[in-house]
mmCIF file with all atom_site columns, C-alpha atoms in Angstrom:
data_model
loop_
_atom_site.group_PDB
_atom_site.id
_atom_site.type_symbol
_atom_site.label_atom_id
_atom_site.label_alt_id
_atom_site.label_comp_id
_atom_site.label_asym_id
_atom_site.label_entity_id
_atom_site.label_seq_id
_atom_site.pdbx_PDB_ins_code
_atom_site.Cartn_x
_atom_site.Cartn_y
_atom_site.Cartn_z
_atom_site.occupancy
_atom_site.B_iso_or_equiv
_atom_site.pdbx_formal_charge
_atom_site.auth_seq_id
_atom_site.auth_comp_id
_atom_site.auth_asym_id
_atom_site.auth_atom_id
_atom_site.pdbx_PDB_model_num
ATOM 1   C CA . UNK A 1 1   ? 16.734 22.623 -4.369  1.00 91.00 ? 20  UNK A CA 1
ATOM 2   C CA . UNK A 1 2   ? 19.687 21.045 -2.112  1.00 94.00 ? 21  UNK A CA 1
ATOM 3   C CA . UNK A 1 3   ? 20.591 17.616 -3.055  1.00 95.00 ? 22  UNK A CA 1
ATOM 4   C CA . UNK A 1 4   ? 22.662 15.807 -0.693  1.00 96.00 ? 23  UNK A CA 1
ATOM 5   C CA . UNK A 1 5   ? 24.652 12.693 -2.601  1.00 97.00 ? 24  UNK A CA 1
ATOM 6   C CA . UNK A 1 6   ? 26.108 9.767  -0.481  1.00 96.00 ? 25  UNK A CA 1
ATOM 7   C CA . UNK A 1 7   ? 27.718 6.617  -0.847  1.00 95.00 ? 26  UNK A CA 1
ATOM 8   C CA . UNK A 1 8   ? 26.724 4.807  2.150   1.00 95.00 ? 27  UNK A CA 1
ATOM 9   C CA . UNK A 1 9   ? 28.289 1.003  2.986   1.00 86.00 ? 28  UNK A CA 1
ATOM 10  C CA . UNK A 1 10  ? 32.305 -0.120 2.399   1.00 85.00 ? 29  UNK A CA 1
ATOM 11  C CA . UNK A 1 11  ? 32.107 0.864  -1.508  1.00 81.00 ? 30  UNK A CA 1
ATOM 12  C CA . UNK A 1 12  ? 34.982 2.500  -2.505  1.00 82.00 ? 31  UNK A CA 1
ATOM 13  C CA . UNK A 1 13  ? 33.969 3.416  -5.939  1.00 87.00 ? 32  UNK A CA 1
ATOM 14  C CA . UNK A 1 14  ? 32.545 7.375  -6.569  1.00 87.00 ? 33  UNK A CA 1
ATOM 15  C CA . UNK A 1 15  ? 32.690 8.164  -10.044 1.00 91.00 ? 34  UNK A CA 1
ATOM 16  C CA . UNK A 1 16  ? 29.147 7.895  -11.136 1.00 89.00 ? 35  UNK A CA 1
ATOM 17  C CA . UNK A 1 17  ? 28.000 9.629  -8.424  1.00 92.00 ? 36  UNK A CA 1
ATOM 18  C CA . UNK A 1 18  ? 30.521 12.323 -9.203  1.00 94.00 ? 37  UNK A CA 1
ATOM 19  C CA . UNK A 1 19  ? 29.278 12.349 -13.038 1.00 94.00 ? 38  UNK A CA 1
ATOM 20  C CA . UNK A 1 20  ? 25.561 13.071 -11.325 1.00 94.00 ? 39  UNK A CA 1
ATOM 21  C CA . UNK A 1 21  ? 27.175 15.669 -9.251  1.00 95.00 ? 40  UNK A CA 1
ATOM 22  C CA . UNK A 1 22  ? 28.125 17.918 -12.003 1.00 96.00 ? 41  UNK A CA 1
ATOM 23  C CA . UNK A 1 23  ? 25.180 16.932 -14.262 1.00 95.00 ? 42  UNK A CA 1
ATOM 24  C CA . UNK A 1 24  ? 23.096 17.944 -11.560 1.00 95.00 ? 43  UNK A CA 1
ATOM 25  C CA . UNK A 1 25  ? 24.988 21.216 -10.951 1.00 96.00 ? 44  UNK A CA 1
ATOM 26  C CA . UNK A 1 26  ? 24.839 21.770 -14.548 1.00 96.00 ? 45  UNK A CA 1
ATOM 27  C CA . UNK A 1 27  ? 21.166 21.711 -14.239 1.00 94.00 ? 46  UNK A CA 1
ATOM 28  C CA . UNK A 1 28  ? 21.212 24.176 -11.381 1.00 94.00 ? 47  UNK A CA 1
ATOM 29  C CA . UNK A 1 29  ? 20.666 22.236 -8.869  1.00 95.00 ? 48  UNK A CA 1
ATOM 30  C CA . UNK A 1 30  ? 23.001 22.744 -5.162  1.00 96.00 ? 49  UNK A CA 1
ATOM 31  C CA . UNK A 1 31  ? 24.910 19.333 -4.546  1.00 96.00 ? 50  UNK A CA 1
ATOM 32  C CA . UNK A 1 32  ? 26.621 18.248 -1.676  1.00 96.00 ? 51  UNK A CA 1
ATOM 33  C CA . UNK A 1 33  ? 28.437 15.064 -1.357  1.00 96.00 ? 52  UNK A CA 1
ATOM 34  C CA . UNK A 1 34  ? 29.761 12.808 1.427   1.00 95.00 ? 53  UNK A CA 1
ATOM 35  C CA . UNK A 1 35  ? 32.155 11.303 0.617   1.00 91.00 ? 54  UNK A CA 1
ATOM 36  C CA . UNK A 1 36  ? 32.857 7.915  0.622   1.00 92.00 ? 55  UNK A CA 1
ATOM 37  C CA . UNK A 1 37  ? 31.871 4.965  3.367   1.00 93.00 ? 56  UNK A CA 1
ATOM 38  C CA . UNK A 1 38  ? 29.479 6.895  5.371   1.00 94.00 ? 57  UNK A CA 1
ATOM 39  C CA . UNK A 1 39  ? 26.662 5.383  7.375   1.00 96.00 ? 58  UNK A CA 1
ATOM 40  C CA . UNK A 1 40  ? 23.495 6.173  7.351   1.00 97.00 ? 59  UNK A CA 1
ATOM 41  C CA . UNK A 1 41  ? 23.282 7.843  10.366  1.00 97.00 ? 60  UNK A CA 1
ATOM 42  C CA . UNK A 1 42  ? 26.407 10.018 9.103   1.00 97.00 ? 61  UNK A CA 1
ATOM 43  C CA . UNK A 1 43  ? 24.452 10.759 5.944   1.00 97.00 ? 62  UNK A CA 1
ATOM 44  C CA . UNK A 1 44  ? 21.344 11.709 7.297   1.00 97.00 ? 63  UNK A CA 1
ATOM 45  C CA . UNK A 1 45  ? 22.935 14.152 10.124  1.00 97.00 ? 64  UNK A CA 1
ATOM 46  C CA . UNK A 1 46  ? 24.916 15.526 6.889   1.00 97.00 ? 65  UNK A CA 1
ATOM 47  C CA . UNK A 1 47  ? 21.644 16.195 5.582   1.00 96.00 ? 66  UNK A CA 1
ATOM 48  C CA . UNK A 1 48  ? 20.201 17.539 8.100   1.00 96.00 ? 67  UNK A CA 1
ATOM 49  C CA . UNK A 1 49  ? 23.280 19.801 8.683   1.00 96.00 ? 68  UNK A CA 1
ATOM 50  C CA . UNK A 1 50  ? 23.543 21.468 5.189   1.00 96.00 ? 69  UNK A CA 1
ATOM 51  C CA . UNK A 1 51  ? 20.056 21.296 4.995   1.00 95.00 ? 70  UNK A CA 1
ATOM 52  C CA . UNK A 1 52  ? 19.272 19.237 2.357   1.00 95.00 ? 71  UNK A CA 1
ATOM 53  C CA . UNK A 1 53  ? 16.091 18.881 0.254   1.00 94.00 ? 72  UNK A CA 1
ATOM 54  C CA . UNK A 1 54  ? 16.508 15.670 -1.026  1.00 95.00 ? 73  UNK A CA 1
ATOM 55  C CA . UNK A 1 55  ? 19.244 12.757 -0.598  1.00 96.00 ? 74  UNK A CA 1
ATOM 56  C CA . UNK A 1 56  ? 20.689 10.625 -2.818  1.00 96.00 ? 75  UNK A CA 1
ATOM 57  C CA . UNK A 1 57  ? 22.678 7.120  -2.104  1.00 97.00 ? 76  UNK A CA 1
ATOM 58  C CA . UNK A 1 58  ? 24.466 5.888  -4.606  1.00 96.00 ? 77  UNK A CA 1
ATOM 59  C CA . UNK A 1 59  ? 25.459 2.184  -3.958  1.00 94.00 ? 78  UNK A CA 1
ATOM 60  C CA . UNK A 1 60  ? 27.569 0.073  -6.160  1.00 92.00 ? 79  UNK A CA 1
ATOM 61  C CA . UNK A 1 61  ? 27.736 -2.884 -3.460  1.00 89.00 ? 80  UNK A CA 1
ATOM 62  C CA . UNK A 1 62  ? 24.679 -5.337 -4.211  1.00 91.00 ? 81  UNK A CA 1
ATOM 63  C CA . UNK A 1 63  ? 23.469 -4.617 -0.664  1.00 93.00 ? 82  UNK A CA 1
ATOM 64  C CA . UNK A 1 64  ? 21.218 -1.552 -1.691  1.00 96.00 ? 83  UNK A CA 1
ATOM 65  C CA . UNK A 1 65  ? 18.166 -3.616 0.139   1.00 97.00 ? 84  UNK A CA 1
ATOM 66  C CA . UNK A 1 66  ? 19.623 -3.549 2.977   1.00 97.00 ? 85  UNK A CA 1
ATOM 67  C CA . UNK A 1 67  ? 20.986 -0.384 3.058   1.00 97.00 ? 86  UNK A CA 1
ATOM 68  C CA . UNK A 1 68  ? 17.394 1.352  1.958   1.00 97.00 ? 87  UNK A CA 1
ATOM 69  C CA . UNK A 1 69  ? 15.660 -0.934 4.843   1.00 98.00 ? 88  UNK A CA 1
ATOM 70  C CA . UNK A 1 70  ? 18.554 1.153  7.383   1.00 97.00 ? 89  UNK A CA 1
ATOM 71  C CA . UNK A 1 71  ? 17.479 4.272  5.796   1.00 97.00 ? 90  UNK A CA 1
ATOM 72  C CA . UNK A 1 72  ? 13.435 3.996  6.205   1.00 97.00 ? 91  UNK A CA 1
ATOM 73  C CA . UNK A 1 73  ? 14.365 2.678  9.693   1.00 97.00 ? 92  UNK A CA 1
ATOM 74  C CA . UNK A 1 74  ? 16.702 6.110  10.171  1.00 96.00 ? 93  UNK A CA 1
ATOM 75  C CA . UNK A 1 75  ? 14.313 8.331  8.661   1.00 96.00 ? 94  UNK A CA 1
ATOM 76  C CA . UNK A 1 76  ? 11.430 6.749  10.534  1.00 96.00 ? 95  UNK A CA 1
ATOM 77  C CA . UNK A 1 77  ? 13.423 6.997  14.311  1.00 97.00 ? 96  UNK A CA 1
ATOM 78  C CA . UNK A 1 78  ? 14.087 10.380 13.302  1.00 94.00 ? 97  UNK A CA 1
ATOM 79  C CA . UNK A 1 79  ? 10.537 11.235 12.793  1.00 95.00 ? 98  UNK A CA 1
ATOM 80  C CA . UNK A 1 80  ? 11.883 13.002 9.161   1.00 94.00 ? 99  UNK A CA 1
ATOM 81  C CA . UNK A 1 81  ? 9.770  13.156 6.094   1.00 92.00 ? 100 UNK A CA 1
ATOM 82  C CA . UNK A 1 82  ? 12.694 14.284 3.702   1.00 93.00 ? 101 UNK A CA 1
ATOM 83  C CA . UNK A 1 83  ? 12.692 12.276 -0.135  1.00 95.00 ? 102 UNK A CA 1
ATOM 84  C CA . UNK A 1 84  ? 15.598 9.936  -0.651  1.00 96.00 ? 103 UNK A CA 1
ATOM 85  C CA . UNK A 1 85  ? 16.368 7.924  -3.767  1.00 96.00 ? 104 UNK A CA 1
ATOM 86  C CA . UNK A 1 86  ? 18.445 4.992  -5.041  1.00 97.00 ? 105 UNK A CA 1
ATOM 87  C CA . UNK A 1 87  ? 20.663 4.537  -7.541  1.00 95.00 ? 106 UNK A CA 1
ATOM 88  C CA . UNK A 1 88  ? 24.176 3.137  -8.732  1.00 93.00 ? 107 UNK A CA 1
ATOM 89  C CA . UNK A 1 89  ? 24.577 -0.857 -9.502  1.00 93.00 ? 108 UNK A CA 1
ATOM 90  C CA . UNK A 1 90  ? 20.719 -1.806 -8.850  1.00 95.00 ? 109 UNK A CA 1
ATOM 91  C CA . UNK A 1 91  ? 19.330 -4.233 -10.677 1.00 97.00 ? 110 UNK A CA 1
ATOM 92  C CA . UNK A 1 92  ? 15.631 -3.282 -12.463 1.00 97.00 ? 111 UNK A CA 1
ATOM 93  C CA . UNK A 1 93  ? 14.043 -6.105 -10.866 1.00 98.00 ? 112 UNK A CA 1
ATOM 94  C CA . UNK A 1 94  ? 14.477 -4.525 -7.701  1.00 97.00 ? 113 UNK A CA 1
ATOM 95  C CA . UNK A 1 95  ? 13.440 -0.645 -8.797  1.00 97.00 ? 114 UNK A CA 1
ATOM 96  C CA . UNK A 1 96  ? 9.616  -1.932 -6.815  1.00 98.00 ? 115 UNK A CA 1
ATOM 97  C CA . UNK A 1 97  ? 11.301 -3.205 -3.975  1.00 98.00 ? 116 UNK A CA 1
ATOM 98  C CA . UNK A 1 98  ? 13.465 -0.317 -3.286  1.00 98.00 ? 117 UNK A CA 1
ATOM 99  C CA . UNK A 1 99  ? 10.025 2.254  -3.406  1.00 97.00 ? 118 UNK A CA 1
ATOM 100 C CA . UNK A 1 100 ? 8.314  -0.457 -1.195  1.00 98.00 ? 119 UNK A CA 1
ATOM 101 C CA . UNK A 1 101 ? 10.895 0.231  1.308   1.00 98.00 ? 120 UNK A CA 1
ATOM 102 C CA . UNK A 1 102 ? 10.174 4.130  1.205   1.00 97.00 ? 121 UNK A CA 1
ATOM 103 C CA . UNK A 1 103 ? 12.974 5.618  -1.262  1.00 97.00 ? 122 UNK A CA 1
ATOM 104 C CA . UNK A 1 104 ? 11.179 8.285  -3.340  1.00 95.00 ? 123 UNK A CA 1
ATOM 105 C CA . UNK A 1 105 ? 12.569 6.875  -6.842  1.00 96.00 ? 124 UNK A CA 1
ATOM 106 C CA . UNK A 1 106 ? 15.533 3.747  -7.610  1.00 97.00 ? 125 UNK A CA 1
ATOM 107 C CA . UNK A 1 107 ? 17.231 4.045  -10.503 1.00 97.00 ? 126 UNK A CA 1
ATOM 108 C CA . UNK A 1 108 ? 18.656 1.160  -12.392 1.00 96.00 ? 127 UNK A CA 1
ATOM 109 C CA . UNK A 1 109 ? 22.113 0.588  -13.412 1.00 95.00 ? 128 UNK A CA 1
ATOM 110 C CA . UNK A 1 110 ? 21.866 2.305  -17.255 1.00 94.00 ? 129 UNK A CA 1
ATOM 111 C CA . UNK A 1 111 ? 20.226 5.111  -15.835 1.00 95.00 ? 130 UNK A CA 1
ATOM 112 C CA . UNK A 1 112 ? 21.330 8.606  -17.666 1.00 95.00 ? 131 UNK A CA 1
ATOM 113 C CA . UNK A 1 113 ? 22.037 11.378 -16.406 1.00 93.00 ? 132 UNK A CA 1
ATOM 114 C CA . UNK A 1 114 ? 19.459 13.161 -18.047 1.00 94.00 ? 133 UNK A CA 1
ATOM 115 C CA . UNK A 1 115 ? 17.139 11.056 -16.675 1.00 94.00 ? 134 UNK A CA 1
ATOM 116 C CA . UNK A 1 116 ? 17.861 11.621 -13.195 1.00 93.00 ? 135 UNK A CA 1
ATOM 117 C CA . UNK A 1 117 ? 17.914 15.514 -14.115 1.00 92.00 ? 136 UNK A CA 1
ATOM 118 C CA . UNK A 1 118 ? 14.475 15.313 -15.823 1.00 92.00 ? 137 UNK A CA 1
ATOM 119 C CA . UNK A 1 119 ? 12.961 13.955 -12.442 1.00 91.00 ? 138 UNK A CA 1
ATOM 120 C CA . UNK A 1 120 ? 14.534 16.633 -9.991  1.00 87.00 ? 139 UNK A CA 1
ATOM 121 C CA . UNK A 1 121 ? 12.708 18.646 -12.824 1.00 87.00 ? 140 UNK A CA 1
ATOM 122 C CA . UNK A 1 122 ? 9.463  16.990 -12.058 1.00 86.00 ? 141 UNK A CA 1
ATOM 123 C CA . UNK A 1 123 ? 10.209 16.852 -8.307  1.00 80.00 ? 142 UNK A CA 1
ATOM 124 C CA . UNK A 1 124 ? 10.620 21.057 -7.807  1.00 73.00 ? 143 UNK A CA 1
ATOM 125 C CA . UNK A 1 125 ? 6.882  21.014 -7.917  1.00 65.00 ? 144 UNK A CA 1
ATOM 126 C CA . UNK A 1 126 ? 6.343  18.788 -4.807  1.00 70.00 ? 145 UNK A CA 1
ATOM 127 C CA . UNK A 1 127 ? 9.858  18.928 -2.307  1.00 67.00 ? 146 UNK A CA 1
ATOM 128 C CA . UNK A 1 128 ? 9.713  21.671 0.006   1.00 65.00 ? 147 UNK A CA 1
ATOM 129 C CA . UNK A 1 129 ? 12.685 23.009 -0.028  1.00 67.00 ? 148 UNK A CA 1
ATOM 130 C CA . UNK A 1 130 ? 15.088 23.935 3.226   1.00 64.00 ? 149 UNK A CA 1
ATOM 131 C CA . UNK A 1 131 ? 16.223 27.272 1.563   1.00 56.00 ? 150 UNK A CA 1
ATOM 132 C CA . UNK A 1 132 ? 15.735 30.358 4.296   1.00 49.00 ? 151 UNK A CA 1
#
């Protein structure tokens, strides 16, 4: 499975979703990342480039509402059915909201890494992968 991390918005800061790079990759999972500032249309024509599976946004900001609301829209104009999920500085109050607005999973700030793993574990079963 093909994951595709992103930091979409003005955040500047890409550690953690460097650290769930290589604990992804670790768990044999193909990662591709962004980059830094990209928009969502940048992120999703990334994705749709390398092929991705799955895609990831990692947003430190406080404007990860937002941001998930541009990404249904995207994904919606697009007519594309492909999982995304949420994590970085979000608050667990707003976990709900965020899979209201379509992302497959949000994770909270405190989030492990393993934890992240163990659900690409569970999701293997269910995302139809882009591999030829």
């Amino acid at each position: 499975m093909k994951v595709l991390l992103s930091k979409p918005g003005l955040d500047g800061h890409d550690v953690g979703v460097k650290v769930l790079a290589h604990g992804l990759k670790d768990a044999g999972y193909e990662v591709v990342y962004t980059g830094l500032r990209k928009t969502i249309t940048e992120i999703i024509d990334q994705a749709i480039a390398c092929k991705a599976d799955i895609i990831g946004m990692s947003i430190l900001s406080g404007t990860h509402l937002v941001i998930a609301q541009k990404m249904k829209e995207e994904m919606s104009a697009r007519k594309l059915n492909m999982p995304w999920f949420v994590g970085g500085n979000i608050p667990s109050k707003d976990v709900n909201e965020l899979k209201k607005i379509g992302a497959s999973e949000a994770f909270a700030t405190g989030t492990k890494v393993s934890e992240v793993v163990n659900y690409f574990s569970s999701m293997k079963a269910t995302v139809k992968t882009n591999a030829a």
